[in-house]
Every structure is written in C-alpha cells, then in structure tokens.
Amino acid sequence: MANAATGKQPKQKAPSRSLVLQRRETITSYLFLLPALIFFFGFVITPMAMGIFTSFTDANFNDPVGKFVGFQNYIRLFQDKIFLKSAVNTVIIVAVSVPAVTAFSLWVGTAIYKMRSGIRSFYRCVFYLPVVTGSVAVTVVWKWMFDKYDGLLNYVIKAFGGQPLPWTSGESMALWCIILILFTTSIGQPIVLYVAALGNVDASLEEAAKVDGANDFQVFWKIKWPSIMPTTLYVAVITTINSFQCFALIQLLTSGGPNYSTSTVMYLLYEIAFKTTKEFGYADAMGVILAIVIALFSALQFKVMNGGTTE
C-alpha cells in the first residue's frame, strides 16, 4: 500500500540468492576447472619449478639429483664460447625472421583480402599448407633440395653453367638456409590472421578518409594499421617465441653444424642434456636464461606496440 503521508509505494527488497545455491555453483565451477588445473600444475608449473631448481645443481646422467652449486652453471654459461655462439645464432634468427614474417604476411594479406572469395581461399590454402604439413616431411624435402651433390638447387645452378653452392654444408650459408625454411613455414598462420583482420576493418572509415582526400598509404597508416595492431602484436610475439625455440628444423637438417654455425640455445640445451655431457643442471640453466630472454622480448613488444602503455 502507498504511504499515506507521501503517497509513495514502499520499496521492494530484491530477492537474494540462496547462499547454499551460490556455494553449490562455486564448487561446481571449481570442479569443472580442476582437470585443467591439475594438468597445468602437473605438466607446466611443476616441471618449470624443477628446472629452475636443477639449474642451481650439478645434476647429470649419473647423478640426477646432484648437489647445490649456486650460480656456478650461470657463470659457466657466459664463459662458454659454444653457448655464446649459439646465443648469437639465436638472436640472428629472431632479428631476421620476426620482421620478415610480419612484413611479408601483412603485404600478402593486404594484397588478397579484397579478392573474390574463391581466389582468396586458394591463396590462404597455398600459404597455409606448410603449417599443416609435418615438419619432418618439410625438412626432408628441403634437405634434398639443399644437398651439395644431388640437390635440386645445385642441379639447376649446374644446368645454367654455374658452380654448385655448399648450402647447409657451408658455415657461411647454413644459418641463412635455416632462416629461409623457418620463414616459409611461419608465414601461413599470420597471412590467414591478417586477411581476417583486414576484412573486419570498418569500410565506412576508409570511404570517409578517401572522400577527405587521403591516398592509399594514408588510409592504410591512419585507418587500417591501428585496427590490425592487436593482430600484429600477436603475430610478432608468436613468431618471436617460435624463432627462439627453433629446434626440430635444426636437429633434422644440420644437427647444429657445421662447426656450430647453426646451433641455437634450444638445440645446444638438448645436445648438452641428452647427447654429449648429459649435464642436466647446466642444460636447465640454459633453459632458464632462454625463458627470461623470451619473456623480456615479449614484454618489450607489448610495450612498444601498445604505444608505451601497459594496458
């Protein structure tokens, strides 16, 4: 009933949810999350923690536990010429691959995103094919093409009267061959992402900019580029991580040779841990350093591409 003095209706209390029902829904939610949490802590967090701890020990194949040696493994790393050479190779791969993959993928995406649906799908399929093809099969084909004696590339060179090139058997060329293969297998996903991102740019903004007299470059730089920045950030970060962790390609193609000219930190880690000295602690120290460097590079990319903000 209305209040006799004011004529206002009394406020109705909002029905409160049962505490028992809230508790039951909370427990149900955590139960659904439990398998993923068990997997994450069992196969991600726990191995990471064990790796960090082992990096401070002299654990090896004969003594998997080892004894605590402090920062001895880390000091040894920066005195190891092979590790330093592998680190330089890794940085070269990242410094060349990330800009090349990002720029080429953006260029191809820009060229094909306005094509007819069938043609656009054809190009996306062609560029994405190396991604879905097994890395072993791709590497075997490239290994045959780069063969010093019977390879396809040297066969073509000799057919035109040239001298065969050493390709992966030469220290000066081997690393660039690795970068080339990594490039061809890394552009598929970014191209697909860029085609989708460019297709979602508001066409009315482009039309308005052109009406105001903007040329194609200005439309791209002022309208399209800010819109696809999240996609560019994702492509750059993922390509950086994949380049730092390049392993299977090197193992199958060159095994780090010749003379460690194609060895990376990831491959050297594997070689130290399982093939040569089998020093688990020393190898884990390499892994910790690699993880820190990847995290720093990724954080820098987030900082730069977000315009200097942390949002």
XYZ file of N, CA, C and O in Angstrom, residues 171-286:
464
model
N 79.615 -23.082 -43.611
C 79.355 -22.278 -42.412
C 78.726 -20.928 -42.748
O 77.918 -20.406 -41.983
N 79.108 -20.351 -43.871
C 78.617 -19.016 -44.209
C 77.169 -19.010 -44.696
O 76.505 -17.972 -44.656
N 76.663 -20.163 -45.159
C 75.321 -20.211 -45.746
C 74.319 -21.002 -44.926
O 73.106 -20.831 -45.093
N 74.795 -21.874 -44.051
C 73.906 -22.820 -43.373
C 72.821 -22.112 -42.557
O 71.639 -22.479 -42.612
N 73.220 -21.092 -41.787
C 72.239 -20.410 -40.937
C 71.161 -19.715 -41.764
O 69.988 -19.709 -41.393
N 71.546 -19.153 -42.916
C 70.568 -18.480 -43.769
C 69.615 -19.473 -44.418
O 68.455 -19.147 -44.683
N 70.087 -20.686 -44.647
C 69.189 -21.736 -45.138
C 68.147 -22.079 -44.079
O 66.968 -22.281 -44.390
N 68.590 -22.142 -42.820
C 67.663 -22.399 -41.715
C 66.614 -21.290 -41.649
O 65.410 -21.545 -41.500
N 67.054 -20.038 -41.755
C 66.133 -18.901 -41.683
C 65.132 -18.944 -42.832
O 63.938 -18.647 -42.650
N 65.595 -19.322 -44.018
C 64.694 -19.406 -45.172
C 63.600 -20.443 -44.942
O 62.410 -20.176 -45.188
N 63.982 -21.616 -44.472
C 62.981 -22.665 -44.222
C 62.020 -22.235 -43.120
O 60.800 -22.433 -43.213
N 62.559 -21.643 -42.057
C 61.717 -21.174 -40.957
C 60.727 -20.125 -41.453
O 59.563 -20.103 -41.041
N 61.178 -19.279 -42.359
C 60.307 -18.244 -42.931
C 59.145 -18.885 -43.690
O 57.984 -18.499 -43.508
N 59.446 -19.873 -44.533
C 58.388 -20.479 -45.354
C 57.364 -21.232 -44.510
O 56.206 -21.350 -44.915
N 57.779 -21.742 -43.357
C 56.849 -22.493 -42.507
C 56.158 -21.614 -41.471
O 55.297 -22.096 -40.734
N 56.520 -20.324 -41.407
C 55.976 -19.435 -40.371
C 54.960 -18.434 -40.896
O 54.278 -17.785 -40.097
N 54.858 -18.270 -42.221
C 54.011 -17.208 -42.759
C 52.550 -17.611 -42.926
O 51.682 -16.749 -43.091
N 52.253 -18.905 -42.879
C 50.888 -19.366 -43.150
C 49.863 -18.800 -42.197
O 48.870 -18.175 -42.622
N 50.067 -18.994 -40.906
C 49.094 -18.508 -39.924
C 48.977 -16.984 -39.907
O 47.853 -16.457 -39.891
N 50.096 -16.230 -39.911
C 49.949 -14.768 -39.948
C 49.171 -14.253 -41.153
O 48.401 -13.291 -41.028
N 49.358 -14.863 -42.332
C 48.617 -14.412 -43.520
C 47.120 -14.611 -43.320
O 46.311 -13.719 -43.609
N 46.731 -15.769 -42.822
C 45.315 -16.034 -42.559
C 44.758 -15.034 -41.550
O 43.639 -14.506 -41.708
N 45.534 -14.743 -40.509
C 45.079 -13.789 -39.488
C 44.951 -12.378 -40.057
O 43.986 -11.664 -39.755
N 45.908 -11.981 -40.875
C 45.852 -10.636 -41.455
C 44.685 -10.489 -42.425
O 44.045 -9.428 -42.477
N 44.407 -11.516 -43.212
C 43.269 -11.462 -44.127
C 41.972 -11.268 -43.345
O 41.111 -10.445 -43.714
N 41.842 -11.995 -42.234
C 40.643 -11.850 -41.408
C 40.579 -10.479 -40.751
O 39.516 -9.837 -40.715
N 41.726 -10.010 -40.248
C 41.738 -8.713 -39.560
C 41.441 -7.568 -40.521
O 40.670 -6.646 -40.198
N 42.031 -7.599 -41.705
C 41.798 -6.535 -42.688
C 40.356 -6.552 -43.183
O 39.780 -5.500 -43.489
N 39.787 -7.753 -43.271
C 38.394 -7.845 -43.695
C 37.419 -7.289 -42.686
O 36.268 -6.968 -43.027
N 37.863 -7.148 -41.421
C 36.988 -6.633 -40.363
C 37.147 -5.136 -40.131
O 36.488 -4.575 -39.253
N 38.043 -4.478 -40.887
C 38.204 -3.031 -40.748
C 36.943 -2.340 -41.276
O 36.419 -2.708 -42.339
N 36.459 -1.350 -40.551
C 35.229 -0.643 -40.922
C 35.408 0.046 -42.282
O 36.209 0.974 -42.430
N 34.667 -0.433 -43.279
C 34.784 0.126 -44.636
C 34.334 1.578 -44.700
O 34.827 2.357 -45.522
N 33.407 1.977 -43.839
C 32.922 3.359 -43.862
C 34.029 4.343 -43.494
O 34.062 5.474 -44.000
N 34.939 3.923 -42.611
C 36.055 4.792 -42.244
C 36.996 4.990 -43.430
O 37.503 6.092 -43.663
N 37.227 3.901 -44.182
C 38.078 4.008 -45.374
C 37.442 4.953 -46.399
O 38.124 5.811 -46.985
N 36.148 4.788 -46.621
C 35.464 5.629 -47.597
C 35.487 7.098 -47.177
O 35.707 8.001 -48.007
N 35.292 7.353 -45.890
C 35.298 8.731 -45.403
C 36.679 9.358 -45.567
O 36.801 10.538 -45.945
N 37.736 8.574 -45.318
C 39.097 9.082 -45.464
C 39.401 9.408 -46.923
O 40.031 10.430 -47.226
N 38.929 8.550 -47.845
C 39.169 8.803 -49.269
C 38.397 10.028 -49.752
O 38.891 10.790 -50.588
N 37.183 10.217 -49.220
C 36.410 11.411 -49.569
C 37.137 12.674 -49.113
O 37.104 13.716 -49.792
N 37.850 12.570 -47.973
C 38.599 13.714 -47.453
C 39.925 13.920 -48.171
O 40.694 14.823 -47.809
N 40.224 13.070 -49.163
C 41.420 13.264 -49.965
C 42.612 12.426 -49.572
O 43.723 12.655 -50.074
N 42.431 11.437 -48.700
C 43.550 10.592 -48.275
C 43.922 9.613 -49.392
O 43.041 9.061 -50.066
N 45.220 9.405 -49.585
C 45.658 8.412 -50.565
C 45.690 7.029 -49.914
O 45.396 6.878 -48.722
N 46.057 6.009 -50.717
C 46.024 4.628 -50.225
C 46.936 4.429 -49.019
O 46.587 3.731 -48.061
N 48.138 5.028 -49.068
C 49.064 4.862 -47.945
C 48.508 5.510 -46.679
O 48.604 4.943 -45.583
N 47.931 6.682 -46.806
C 47.359 7.365 -45.647
C 46.183 6.587 -45.069
O 46.015 6.511 -43.840
N 45.366 6.007 -45.944
C 44.252 5.179 -45.472
C 44.767 3.983 -44.694
O 44.251 3.636 -43.618
N 45.831 3.356 -45.240
C 46.401 2.193 -44.545
C 46.986 2.603 -43.197
O 46.723 1.961 -42.173
N 47.786 3.680 -43.190
C 48.513 4.063 -41.986
C 47.589 4.620 -40.898
O 47.802 4.364 -39.707
N 46.556 5.355 -41.286
C 45.697 6.005 -40.301
C 44.463 5.184 -39.923
O 43.930 5.338 -38.822
N 44.015 4.326 -40.837
C 42.779 3.578 -40.590
C 43.053 2.089 -40.341
O 42.684 1.544 -39.294
N 43.718 1.456 -41.299
C 43.891 0.003 -41.212
C 44.907 -0.403 -40.151
O 44.676 -1.338 -39.385
N 46.066 0.282 -40.144
C 47.143 -0.133 -39.243
C 46.724 -0.123 -37.770
O 46.965 -1.106 -37.052
N 46.081 0.946 -37.265
C 45.637 0.884 -35.861
C 44.628 -0.236 -35.602
O 44.606 -0.819 -34.521
N 43.800 -0.542 -36.607
C 42.772 -1.572 -36.425
C 43.365 -2.969 -36.344
O 42.815 -3.841 -35.655
N 44.481 -3.201 -37.055
C 45.081 -4.543 -37.060
C 46.262 -4.643 -36.108
O 46.970 -5.655 -36.111
N 46.470 -3.627 -35.254
C 47.586 -3.664 -34.317
C 47.530 -4.864 -33.373
O 48.559 -5.503 -33.107
N 46.369 -5.239 -32.820
C 46.340 -6.441 -31.971
C 46.787 -7.698 -32.716
O 47.485 -8.547 -32.144
N 46.396 -7.824 -33.989
C 46.837 -8.974 -34.788
C 48.343 -8.926 -35.010
O 49.033 -9.947 -34.913
N 48.881 -7.743 -35.291
C 50.324 -7.590 -35.489
C 51.085 -7.950 -34.221
O 52.134 -8.608 -34.270
N 50.572 -7.532 -33.078
C 51.206 -7.867 -31.801
C 51.233 -9.374 -31.597
O 52.273 -9.949 -31.215
N 50.111 -10.035 -31.864
C 50.052 -11.494 -31.715
C 51.043 -12.175 -32.656
O 51.789 -13.081 -32.244
N 51.077 -11.743 -33.917
C 51.983 -12.338 -34.899
C 53.431 -12.156 -34.470
O 54.243 -13.096 -34.523
N 53.782 -10.953 -34.017
C 55.158 -10.677 -33.611
C 55.569 -11.521 -32.403
O 56.669 -12.089 -32.378
N 54.694 -11.615 -31.414
C 55.032 -12.368 -30.197
C 55.163 -13.857 -30.499
O 56.133 -14.516 -30.081
N 54.200 -14.419 -31.230
C 54.241 -15.843 -31.547
C 55.447 -16.182 -32.420
O 56.133 -17.197 -32.205
N 55.742 -15.341 -33.409
C 56.904 -15.585 -34.271
C 58.198 -15.485 -33.479
O 59.145 -16.254 -33.701
N 58.262 -14.547 -32.537
C 59.444 -14.414 -31.683
C 59.668 -15.674 -30.853
O 60.788 -16.209 -30.788
N 58.613 -16.160 -30.234
C 58.729 -17.357 -29.399
C 59.131 -18.565 -30.232
O 60.028 -19.333 -29.867
N 58.494 -18.743 -31.388
C 58.820 -19.873 -32.259
C 60.256 -19.795 -32.772
O 60.939 -20.828 -32.906
N 60.733 -18.594 -33.059
C 62.097 -18.433 -33.558
C 63.120 -18.730 -32.463
O 64.146 -19.364 -32.716
N 62.840 -18.269 -31.246
C 63.745 -18.558 -30.133
C 63.803 -20.059 -29.852
O 64.840 -20.578 -29.444
N 62.683 -20.749 -30.061
C 62.601 -22.165 -29.735
C 62.834 -23.072 -30.943
O 62.490 -24.253 -30.900
N 63.413 -22.550 -32.000
C 63.677 -23.356 -33.192
C 64.564 -24.545 -32.837
O 65.689 -24.378 -32.374
N 64.058 -25.747 -33.056
C 64.805 -26.944 -32.648
C 64.721 -28.068 -33.667
O 65.732 -28.531 -34.199
N 63.488 -28.506 -33.969
C 63.309 -29.673 -34.843
C 63.949 -29.469 -36.203
O 64.596 -30.377 -36.743
N 63.797 -28.278 -36.747
C 64.368 -27.965 -38.054
C 65.887 -28.126 -38.042
O 66.476 -28.727 -38.953
N 66.529 -27.636 -37.005
C 67.989 -27.712 -36.907
C 68.437 -29.137 -36.641
O 69.416 -29.623 -37.233
N 67.710 -29.833 -35.791
C 68.085 -31.220 -35.486
C 68.026 -32.095 -36.731
O 68.918 -32.912 -36.973
N 66.992 -31.914 -37.535
C 66.810 -32.776 -38.700
C 67.687 -32.372 -39.880
O 68.072 -33.221 -40.684
N 68.029 -31.085 -39.979
C 68.725 -30.602 -41.170
C 70.235 -30.543 -40.996
O 70.986 -31.013 -41.865
N 70.706 -29.974 -39.887
C 72.156 -29.755 -39.746
C 72.748 -30.279 -38.448
O 73.972 -30.337 -38.321
N 71.913 -30.617 -37.473
C 72.397 -31.039 -36.145
C 73.346 -29.998 -35.544
O 74.329 -30.329 -34.869
N 73.078 -28.738 -35.800
C 73.868 -27.660 -35.224
C 75.120 -27.314 -35.996
O 75.759 -26.301 -35.723
N 75.494 -28.119 -36.966
C 76.727 -27.887 -37.717
C 76.487 -27.027 -38.943
O 75.367 -26.552 -39.174
N 77.543 -26.847 -39.744
C 78.922 -27.265 -39.452
C 79.607 -26.332 -38.460
O 79.421 -25.118 -38.515
N 80.341 -26.932 -37.543
C 81.107 -26.192 -36.532
C 80.223 -25.241 -35.728
O 80.577 -24.087 -35.483
N 79.048 -25.728 -35.328
C 78.097 -24.974 -34.507
C 77.596 -23.701 -35.187
O 77.080 -22.801 -34.525
N 77.696 -23.631 -36.507
C 77.253 -22.428 -37.208
C 75.741 -22.293 -37.242
O 75.217 -21.203 -37.501
N 75.016 -23.381 -37.002
C 73.554 -23.316 -36.956
C 73.008 -23.723 -35.590
O 71.798 -23.908 -35.439
N 73.868 -23.868 -34.620
C 73.422 -24.239 -33.284
C 72.704 -23.071 -32.629
O 73.138 -21.921 -32.723
N 71.584 -23.349 -31.986
C 70.850 -22.342 -31.226
C 70.850 -22.749 -29.757
O 71.256 -23.859 -29.408
N 70.388 -21.859 -28.900
C 70.351 -22.166 -27.472
C 69.469 -23.382 -27.219
O 69.806 -24.261 -26.425
N 68.336 -23.455 -27.924
C 67.422 -24.574 -27.734
C 68.067 -25.891 -28.157
O 67.936 -26.900 -27.465
N 68.762 -25.883 -29.286
C 69.395 -27.113 -29.744
C 70.575 -27.481 -28.843
O 70.767 -28.652 -28.518
N 71.367 -26.500 -28.432
C 72.508 -26.776 -27.560
C 72.044 -27.333 -26.226
O 72.693 -28.224 -25.660
N 70.922 -26.819 -25.738
C 70.335 -27.342 -24.491
C 70.070 -28.834 -24.626
O 70.433 -29.630 -23.745
N 69.419 -29.212 -25.714
C 69.124 -30.628 -25.956
C 70.407 -31.451 -26.088
O 70.524 -32.540 -25.526
N 71.386 -30.911 -26.799
C 72.635 -31.640 -27.026
C 73.375 -31.871 -25.715
O 73.884 -32.968 -25.461
N 73.444 -30.841 -24.871
C 74.139 -30.966 -23.581
C 73.406 -31.944 -22.664
O 74.020 -32.752 -21.967
N 72.093 -31.891 -22.660
C 71.312 -32.700 -21.721
C 71.242 -34.172 -22.119
O 71.245 -35.051 -21.243
N 71.215 -34.473 -23.417
C 70.901 -35.847 -23.821
C 71.908 -36.500 -24.761
O 71.834 -37.708 -24.978
N 72.845 -35.744 -25.326
C 73.733 -36.354 -26.327
C 75.204 -36.383 -25.913
O 75.859 -37.395 -26.093
N 75.723 -35.306 -25.393
C 77.166 -35.239 -25.130
C 77.468 -35.427 -23.648
O 77.604 -36.557 -23.183
N 77.594 -34.345 -22.896
C 77.999 -34.465 -21.488
C 76.854 -34.886 -20.573
O 77.105 -35.326 -19.449
N 75.613 -34.730 -21.014
C 74.422 -35.107 -20.236
C 74.405 -34.437 -18.860
O 74.130 -35.062 -17.842
N 74.688 -33.127 -18.871
C 74.665 -32.328 -17.642
C 73.309 -31.633 -17.538
O 73.072 -30.597 -18.155
N 72.433 -32.210 -16.759
C 71.074 -31.687 -16.654
C 71.043 -30.294 -16.030
O 70.291 -29.418 -16.457
N 71.850 -30.074 -15.003
C 71.862 -28.779 -14.333
C 72.315 -27.659 -15.253
O 71.708 -26.584 -15.302
N 73.375 -27.928 -16.015
C 73.897 -26.929 -16.945
C 72.890 -26.638 -18.054
O 72.676 -25.486 -18.435
N 72.252 -27.688 -18.564
C 71.241 -27.519 -19.610
C 70.033 -26.745 -19.089
O 69.473 -25.890 -19.793
N 69.628 -27.021 -17.847
C 68.498 -26.283 -17.272
C 68.823 -24.814 -17.093
O 67.943 -23.953 -17.230
N 70.077 -24.498 -16.798
C 70.474 -23.096 -16.693
C 70.293 -22.390 -18.035
O 69.845 -21.244 -18.087
N 70.617 -23.088 -19.129
C 70.375 -22.528 -20.470
C 68.885 -22.284 -20.675
O 68.483 -21.246 -21.224
